[in-house]
Amino acid sequence: MTIPPFSKLTIRDDDWVKYNDSWPDELGVQGHKVQKNGDREVWAGPLSGGRVAVVLWNRGPTQASITASWSSIGLSTSAVVNAHDLWTVEVISSVQGELKATVETHACKMSRTCSNQMPGSLGYEEQDAKAFASWGVDYLKYDNCNDQGLSPQPRGVNDPATWASGVGNSWRTTGDIQDNWGSMTAIADANDKWASYARPGGWNDPDMLEVGNGGMSTEEYRSHFSIWALVKAPLLIGCDIRSMSNDTKEILSNHNVIAVNQDVLGVQGRKVLQDGDQQVSKQGRVAVVLWNRGSDEASITASWSSIGLNEPTVVDAHDLWTGEVTSSVQG
């Protein structure tokens, strides 16, 4: 049998039909590497009901034959099993002592994730997405690492805001963000030009939040979170929540700022005024960000005309970070 690299085979001693409805597996034991011979590896882990999951992994540049011995994957040497290829659904009956297969080189359809350590989904996107959904996962962010030069679909990889609403609920609009002020502000600017494409059910994604990763000050992280909330970006936490500081927790759990991001109108806020390093961004009801991008303290004014309010309008202005309310503001 010829299988692509990273393809999974499940081996067990029992009737397969009995376990068809048992996914995800309830045993919950992590599989691990059990054999290695150069670029040829065998990974295995026990499943419930006496089953064993096995991955024959060819990490080399050429086709290779890989053998998994029963002793290495935890089966008795006398065990006779039926081996199921979970990608092709092919079944090899009455296998005893070892499982042997020819595994193709990296040039085949399968790929690796961005870490280069785990199997990717290239060629199996729909199947894998359905698997994640069946496990209760409601948000899957699919990256384009190691695509082997293949375009994700006929319209190409660039400017997904112009075409991706038909295949997903969010799309990257920028390069990867870095945990520093220059990167974050540049990413915000790059994302701004795609504002008209955002709407309920389809959002521009300027990459994950760097809040709490240590490369910016608390005030800079508040700016970061404010802008991402205003532009309706997916608020994906990028720090280790197990060790985040109180300041980080306060920023990421600000219900009022999150409410701006989750507002049902679903209109992306955008830059409406810039004077040097001083910037005004606005959205909807109206949410306004006065953003000082310079290194010195500055006074910033947002005129009613710039944020879409009529000149005679009188409002109460709520600071969503301090909770302070300024009443009867006009003009």
GROMACS .gro file of C-alpha atoms in nm:
model
  331
    1MET     CA    1   0.000   0.000   0.000
    2THR     CA    2   0.130   0.348  -0.089
    3ILE     CA    3   0.023   0.631   0.139
    4PRO     CA    4   0.118   1.000   0.156
    5PRO     CA    5   0.347   1.118   0.436
    6PHE     CA    6   0.179   1.177   0.770
    7SER     CA    7  -0.125   0.963   0.681
    8LYS     CA    8  -0.283   0.799   0.984
    9LEU     CA    9  -0.360   0.432   1.021
   10THR     CA   10  -0.574   0.305   1.306
   11ILE     CA   11  -0.512  -0.052   1.419
   12ARG     CA   12  -0.716  -0.241   1.671
   13ASP     CA   13  -0.803  -0.590   1.783
   14ASP     CA   14  -1.181  -0.549   1.775
   15ASP     CA   15  -1.466  -0.506   1.531
   16TRP     CA   16  -1.435  -0.157   1.377
   17VAL     CA   17  -1.810  -0.107   1.352
   18LYS     CA   18  -1.838  -0.117   1.728
   19TYR     CA   19  -1.624   0.198   1.754
   20ASN     CA   20  -1.746   0.400   1.457
   21ASP     CA   21  -1.942   0.637   1.682
   22SER     CA   22  -1.675   0.680   1.948
   23TRP     CA   23  -1.493   0.985   1.809
   24PRO     CA   24  -1.341   1.188   1.955
   25ASP     CA   25  -1.156   0.917   2.142
   26GLU     CA   26  -1.236   0.916   2.513
   27LEU     CA   27  -0.908   0.767   2.639
   28GLY     CA   28  -0.723   1.094   2.581
   29VAL     CA   29  -0.368   0.957   2.579
   30GLN     CA   30  -0.119   1.159   2.373
   31GLY     CA   31   0.062   0.963   2.105
   32HIS     CA   32   0.439   0.994   2.070
   33LYS     CA   33   0.734   0.889   1.858
   34VAL     CA   34   0.810   0.518   1.909
   35GLN     CA   35   1.052   0.442   1.623
   36LYS     CA   36   1.303   0.645   1.425
   37ASN     CA   37   1.535   0.543   1.144
   38GLY     CA   38   1.678   0.853   0.979
   39ASP     CA   39   1.387   1.040   0.820
   40ARG     CA   40   1.154   0.743   0.870
   41GLU     CA   41   0.948   0.759   1.187
   42VAL     CA   42   0.664   0.574   1.357
   43TRP     CA   43   0.437   0.761   1.598
   44ALA     CA   44   0.172   0.575   1.796
   45GLY     CA   45  -0.071   0.608   2.083
   46PRO     CA   46  -0.336   0.391   2.250
   47LEU     CA   47  -0.706   0.452   2.189
   48SER     CA   48  -1.006   0.332   2.384
   49GLY     CA   49  -1.130  -0.020   2.326
   50GLY     CA   50  -0.785  -0.172   2.278
   51ARG     CA   51  -0.717   0.019   1.958
   52VAL     CA   52  -0.391   0.182   1.853
   53ALA     CA   53  -0.347   0.488   1.631
   54VAL     CA   54  -0.031   0.483   1.420
   55VAL     CA   55   0.134   0.744   1.196
   56LEU     CA   56   0.402   0.633   0.950
   57TRP     CA   57   0.590   0.956   0.887
   58ASN     CA   58   0.836   1.004   0.603
   59ARG     CA   59   1.022   1.326   0.681
   60GLY     CA   60   1.275   1.279   0.404
   61PRO     CA   61   1.296   1.401   0.044
   62THR     CA   62   1.250   1.060  -0.119
   63GLN     CA   63   0.997   0.778  -0.111
   64ALA     CA   64   1.063   0.533   0.173
   65SER     CA   65   0.938   0.205   0.314
   66ILE     CA   66   0.844   0.228   0.682
   67THR     CA   67   0.769  -0.063   0.913
   68ALA     CA   68   0.595  -0.041   1.250
   69SER     CA   69   0.660  -0.346   1.463
   70TRP     CA   70   0.390  -0.466   1.700
   71SER     CA   71   0.626  -0.439   1.999
   72SER     CA   72   0.696  -0.070   1.927
   73ILE     CA   73   0.328   0.026   1.910
   74GLY     CA   74   0.215  -0.173   2.211
   75LEU     CA   75   0.056  -0.481   2.055
   76SER     CA   76   0.136  -0.840   2.143
   77THR     CA   77   0.343  -1.014   1.875
   78SER     CA   78   0.063  -1.265   1.815
   79ALA     CA   79  -0.207  -1.002   1.759
   80VAL     CA   80  -0.389  -1.014   1.424
   81VAL     CA   81  -0.560  -0.689   1.329
   82ASN     CA   82  -0.732  -0.506   1.047
   83ALA     CA   83  -0.553  -0.180   0.959
   84HIS     CA   84  -0.770   0.114   0.852
   85ASP     CA   85  -0.619   0.405   0.658
   86LEU     CA   86  -0.819   0.700   0.791
   87TRP     CA   87  -0.740   0.913   0.483
   88THR     CA   88  -0.818   0.669   0.201
   89VAL     CA   89  -1.055   0.446   0.406
   90GLU     CA   90  -0.861   0.147   0.269
   91VAL     CA   91  -0.859  -0.159   0.495
   92ILE     CA   92  -0.579  -0.415   0.516
   93SER     CA   93  -0.714  -0.731   0.675
   94SER     CA   94  -0.544  -0.983   0.902
   95VAL     CA   95  -0.215  -0.802   0.958
   96GLN     CA   96   0.020  -0.972   1.205
   97GLY     CA   97   0.354  -0.879   1.361
   98GLU     CA   98   0.419  -0.553   1.179
   99LEU     CA   99   0.266  -0.292   0.955
  100LYS     CA  100   0.469  -0.198   0.649
  101ALA     CA  101   0.393   0.067   0.388
  102THR     CA  102   0.564   0.274   0.121
  103VAL     CA  103   0.537   0.640   0.213
  104GLU     CA  104   0.579   0.898  -0.060
  105THR     CA  105   0.816   1.194  -0.051
  106HIS     CA  106   0.719   1.547   0.049
  107ALA     CA  107   0.616   1.615  -0.307
  108CYS     CA  108   0.281   1.446  -0.252
  109LYS     CA  109  -0.035   1.626  -0.146
  110MET     CA  110   0.012   1.631   0.229
  111SER     CA  111   0.203   1.916   0.394
  112ARG     CA  112   0.315   2.038   0.733
  113THR     CA  113   0.184   2.308   0.963
  114CYS     CA  114   0.371   2.636   1.017
  115SER     CA  115   0.579   2.470   1.290
  116ASN     CA  116   0.710   2.217   1.035
  117GLN     CA  117   0.659   1.955   1.304
  118MET     CA  118   0.303   1.834   1.246
  119PRO     CA  119   0.099   1.718   0.947
  120GLY     CA  120  -0.094   1.986   0.762
  121SER     CA  121  -0.431   1.981   0.586
  122LEU     CA  122  -0.330   2.052   0.227
  123GLY     CA  123  -0.566   1.855   0.007
  124TYR     CA  124  -0.789   1.761   0.300
  125GLU     CA  125  -0.921   2.103   0.403
  126GLU     CA  126  -1.292   2.024   0.392
  127GLN     CA  127  -1.251   1.686   0.558
  128ASP     CA  128  -1.041   1.831   0.840
  129ALA     CA  129  -1.275   2.127   0.889
  130LYS     CA  130  -1.567   1.887   0.932
  131ALA     CA  131  -1.361   1.688   1.183
  132PHE     CA  132  -1.290   2.000   1.390
  133ALA     CA  133  -1.659   2.094   1.377
  134SER     CA  134  -1.759   1.746   1.494
  135TRP     CA  135  -1.531   1.794   1.797
  136GLY     CA  136  -1.713   2.113   1.896
  137VAL     CA  137  -1.455   2.358   1.760
  138ASP     CA  138  -1.635   2.670   1.634
  139TYR     CA  139  -1.340   2.876   1.505
  140LEU     CA  140  -1.066   2.739   1.282
  141LYS     CA  141  -0.796   2.974   1.153
  142TYR     CA  142  -0.634   2.816   0.849
  143ASP     CA  143  -0.288   2.941   0.758
  144ASN     CA  144  -0.110   2.916   0.423
  145CYS     CA  145   0.225   2.777   0.539
  146ASN     CA  146   0.396   2.508   0.332
  147ASP     CA  147   0.144   2.527   0.049
  148GLN     CA  148   0.393   2.373  -0.196
  149GLY     CA  149   0.329   2.657  -0.438
  150LEU     CA  150  -0.042   2.584  -0.474
  151SER     CA  151  -0.293   2.868  -0.479
  152PRO     CA  152  -0.573   2.818  -0.225
  153GLN     CA  153  -0.828   2.882  -0.498
  154PRO     CA  154  -0.837   3.029  -0.851
  155ARG     CA  155  -0.846   3.393  -0.743
  156GLY     CA  156  -0.506   3.373  -0.575
  157VAL     CA  157  -0.363   3.436  -0.230
  158ASN     CA  158  -0.350   3.816  -0.235
  159ASP     CA  159  -0.615   4.061  -0.116
  160PRO     CA  160  -0.849   3.799   0.033
  161ALA     CA  161  -1.085   4.072   0.152
  162THR     CA  162  -1.200   4.097  -0.209
  163TRP     CA  163  -1.299   3.731  -0.243
  164ALA     CA  164  -1.280   3.533   0.082
  165SER     CA  165  -1.629   3.609   0.216
  166GLY     CA  166  -1.756   3.317   0.012
  167VAL     CA  167  -1.531   3.065   0.186
  168GLY     CA  168  -1.476   3.196   0.538
  169ASN     CA  169  -1.587   3.433   0.813
  170SER     CA  170  -1.256   3.619   0.842
  171TRP     CA  171  -0.943   3.668   0.638
  172ARG     CA  172  -0.598   3.807   0.696
  173THR     CA  173  -0.542   4.153   0.552
  174THR     CA  174  -0.180   4.205   0.655
  175GLY     CA  175   0.152   4.036   0.714
  176ASP     CA  176   0.238   3.885   1.052
  177ILE     CA  177   0.227   4.120   1.348
  178GLN     CA  178   0.527   4.160   1.579
  179ASP     CA  179   0.520   4.257   1.945
  180ASN     CA  180   0.636   4.615   1.902
  181TRP     CA  181   0.480   4.958   1.849
  182GLY     CA  182   0.605   5.004   1.492
  183SER     CA  183   0.467   4.673   1.372
  184MET     CA  184   0.132   4.717   1.544
  185THR     CA  185   0.071   5.067   1.405
  186ALA     CA  186   0.180   4.964   1.055
  187ILE     CA  187  -0.056   4.665   1.069
  188ALA     CA  188  -0.343   4.893   1.176
  189ASP     CA  189  -0.276   5.122   0.878
  190ALA     CA  190  -0.256   4.831   0.633
  191ASN     CA  191  -0.585   4.689   0.759
  192ASP     CA  192  -0.768   5.023   0.740
  193LYS     CA  193  -0.794   5.028   0.361
  194TRP     CA  194  -1.007   4.712   0.364
  195ALA     CA  195  -1.271   4.853   0.602
  196SER     CA  196  -1.547   4.858   0.340
  197TYR     CA  197  -1.525   4.479   0.300
  198ALA     CA  198  -1.603   4.401   0.666
  199ARG     CA  199  -1.959   4.316   0.762
  200PRO     CA  200  -2.148   4.072   0.986
  201GLY     CA  201  -2.034   3.725   0.891
  202GLY     CA  202  -1.709   3.840   0.733
  203TRP     CA  203  -1.429   4.027   0.911
  204ASN     CA  204  -1.088   4.169   0.830
  205ASP     CA  205  -0.819   4.005   1.043
  206PRO     CA  206  -0.505   4.216   1.105
  207ASP     CA  207  -0.353   3.921   1.296
  208MET     CA  208  -0.368   3.820   1.659
  209LEU     CA  209  -0.332   4.042   1.964
  210GLU     CA  210   0.016   4.090   2.108
  211VAL     CA  211  -0.122   4.225   2.437
  212GLY     CA  212   0.075   4.080   2.727
  213ASN     CA  213   0.375   3.948   2.537
  214GLY     CA  214   0.609   4.209   2.684
  215GLY     CA  215   0.724   4.409   2.383
  216MET     CA  216   0.508   4.716   2.447
  217SER     CA  217   0.402   4.925   2.744
  218THR     CA  218   0.064   4.896   2.913
  219GLU     CA  219  -0.055   5.217   2.745
  220GLU     CA  220   0.059   5.088   2.406
  221TYR     CA  221  -0.126   4.762   2.465
  222ARG     CA  222  -0.442   4.959   2.551
  223SER     CA  223  -0.405   5.139   2.218
  224HIS     CA  224  -0.356   4.805   2.043
  225PHE     CA  225  -0.667   4.654   2.200
  226SER     CA  226  -0.873   4.970   2.139
  227ILE     CA  227  -0.793   4.980   1.768
  228TRP     CA  228  -0.848   4.605   1.718
  229ALA     CA  229  -1.184   4.633   1.894
  230LEU     CA  230  -1.286   4.937   1.689
  231VAL     CA  231  -1.203   4.773   1.355
  232LYS     CA  232  -1.401   4.460   1.444
  233ALA     CA  233  -1.094   4.238   1.425
  234PRO     CA  234  -1.118   3.887   1.569
  235LEU     CA  235  -0.986   3.931   1.924
  236LEU     CA  236  -0.752   3.633   1.940
  237ILE     CA  237  -0.537   3.639   2.254
  238GLY     CA  238  -0.173   3.582   2.164
  239CYS     CA  239  -0.016   3.570   2.512
  240ASP     CA  240   0.011   3.288   2.764
  241ILE     CA  241  -0.304   3.337   2.971
  242ARG     CA  242  -0.162   3.117   3.247
  243SER     CA  243   0.097   3.377   3.339
  244MET     CA  244  -0.052   3.707   3.224
  245SER     CA  245  -0.019   4.011   3.449
  246ASN     CA  246  -0.308   4.193   3.613
  247ASP     CA  247  -0.265   4.479   3.364
  248THR     CA  248  -0.294   4.235   3.074
  249LYS     CA  249  -0.601   4.071   3.225
  250GLU     CA  250  -0.760   4.413   3.278
  251ILE     CA  251  -0.705   4.507   2.914
  252LEU     CA  252  -0.825   4.179   2.766
  253SER     CA  253  -1.134   4.162   2.987
  254ASN     CA  254  -1.260   4.520   2.943
  255HIS     CA  255  -1.625   4.445   2.873
  256ASN     CA  256  -1.703   4.791   2.739
  257VAL     CA  257  -1.425   4.781   2.480
  258ILE     CA  258  -1.520   4.425   2.383
  259ALA     CA  259  -1.880   4.544   2.342
  260VAL     CA  260  -1.762   4.788   2.075
  261ASN     CA  261  -1.599   4.498   1.891
  262GLN     CA  262  -1.913   4.285   1.921
  263ASP     CA  263  -2.168   4.555   1.835
  264VAL     CA  264  -2.449   4.409   1.623
  265LEU     CA  265  -2.424   4.681   1.358
  266GLY     CA  266  -2.097   4.524   1.249
  267VAL     CA  267  -1.938   4.828   1.084
  268GLN     CA  268  -1.559   4.844   1.092
  269GLY     CA  269  -1.424   5.166   1.239
  270ARG     CA  270  -1.163   5.347   1.037
  271LYS     CA  271  -0.922   5.640   1.045
  272VAL     CA  272  -1.111   5.965   0.979
  273LEU     CA  273  -0.849   6.227   1.066
  274GLN     CA  274  -0.471   6.236   1.102
  275ASP     CA  275  -0.252   6.531   1.196
  276GLY     CA  276   0.107   6.415   1.223
  277ASP     CA  277   0.112   6.150   1.495
  278GLN     CA  278  -0.238   6.242   1.614
  279GLN     CA  279  -0.516   6.029   1.476
  280VAL     CA  280  -0.892   5.999   1.515
  281SER     CA  281  -1.071   5.676   1.434
  282LYS     CA  282  -1.443   5.621   1.463
  283GLN     CA  283  -1.719   5.367   1.424
  284GLY     CA  284  -2.093   5.348   1.448
  285ARG     CA  285  -2.294   5.494   1.747
  286VAL     CA  286  -2.027   5.659   1.768
  287ALA     CA  287  -1.715   5.487   1.904
  288VAL     CA  288  -1.410   5.712   1.882
  289VAL     CA  289  -1.041   5.644   1.942
  290LEU     CA  290  -0.812   5.942   1.997
  291TRP     CA  291  -0.474   5.790   1.918
  292ASN     CA  292  -0.145   5.963   1.994
  293ARG     CA  293   0.116   5.773   1.794
  294GLY     CA  294   0.398   6.006   1.892
  295SER     CA  295   0.648   5.993   2.178
  296ASP     CA  296   0.519   6.311   2.349
  297GLU     CA  297   0.189   6.389   2.516
  298ALA     CA  298  -0.049   6.562   2.274
  299SER     CA  299  -0.391   6.725   2.262
  300ILE     CA  300  -0.623   6.565   2.005
  301THR     CA  301  -0.958   6.703   1.888
  302ALA     CA  302  -1.229   6.508   1.708
  303SER     CA  303  -1.477   6.741   1.538
  304TRP     CA  304  -1.837   6.630   1.502
  305SER     CA  305  -1.812   6.656   1.124
  306SER     CA  306  -1.515   6.417   1.115
  307ILE     CA  307  -1.693   6.149   1.317
  308GLY     CA  308  -2.031   6.174   1.145
  309LEU     CA  309  -2.233   6.375   1.396
  310ASN     CA  310  -2.443   6.682   1.321
  311GLU     CA  311  -2.293   7.006   1.454
  312PRO     CA  312  -2.574   7.080   1.707
  313THR     CA  313  -2.565   6.727   1.851
  314VAL     CA  314  -2.507   6.713   2.227
  315VAL     CA  315  -2.367   6.390   2.368
  316ASP     CA  316  -2.232   6.230   2.683
  317ALA     CA  317  -1.881   6.098   2.620
  318HIS     CA  318  -1.785   5.777   2.801
  319ASP     CA  319  -1.419   5.686   2.848
  320LEU     CA  320  -1.426   5.307   2.817
  321TRP     CA  321  -1.095   5.266   3.000
  322THR     CA  322  -1.143   5.492   3.303
  323GLY     CA  323  -1.523   5.484   3.321
  324GLU     CA  324  -1.528   5.864   3.333
  325VAL     CA  325  -1.829   6.037   3.172
  326THR     CA  326  -1.811   6.388   3.025
  327SER     CA  327  -2.165   6.525   2.994
  328SER     CA  328  -2.321   6.759   2.739
  329VAL     CA  329  -2.038   6.766   2.486
  330GLN     CA  330  -2.113   6.958   2.166
  331GLY     CA  331  -1.932   7.028   1.839
   0.00000   0.00000   0.00000
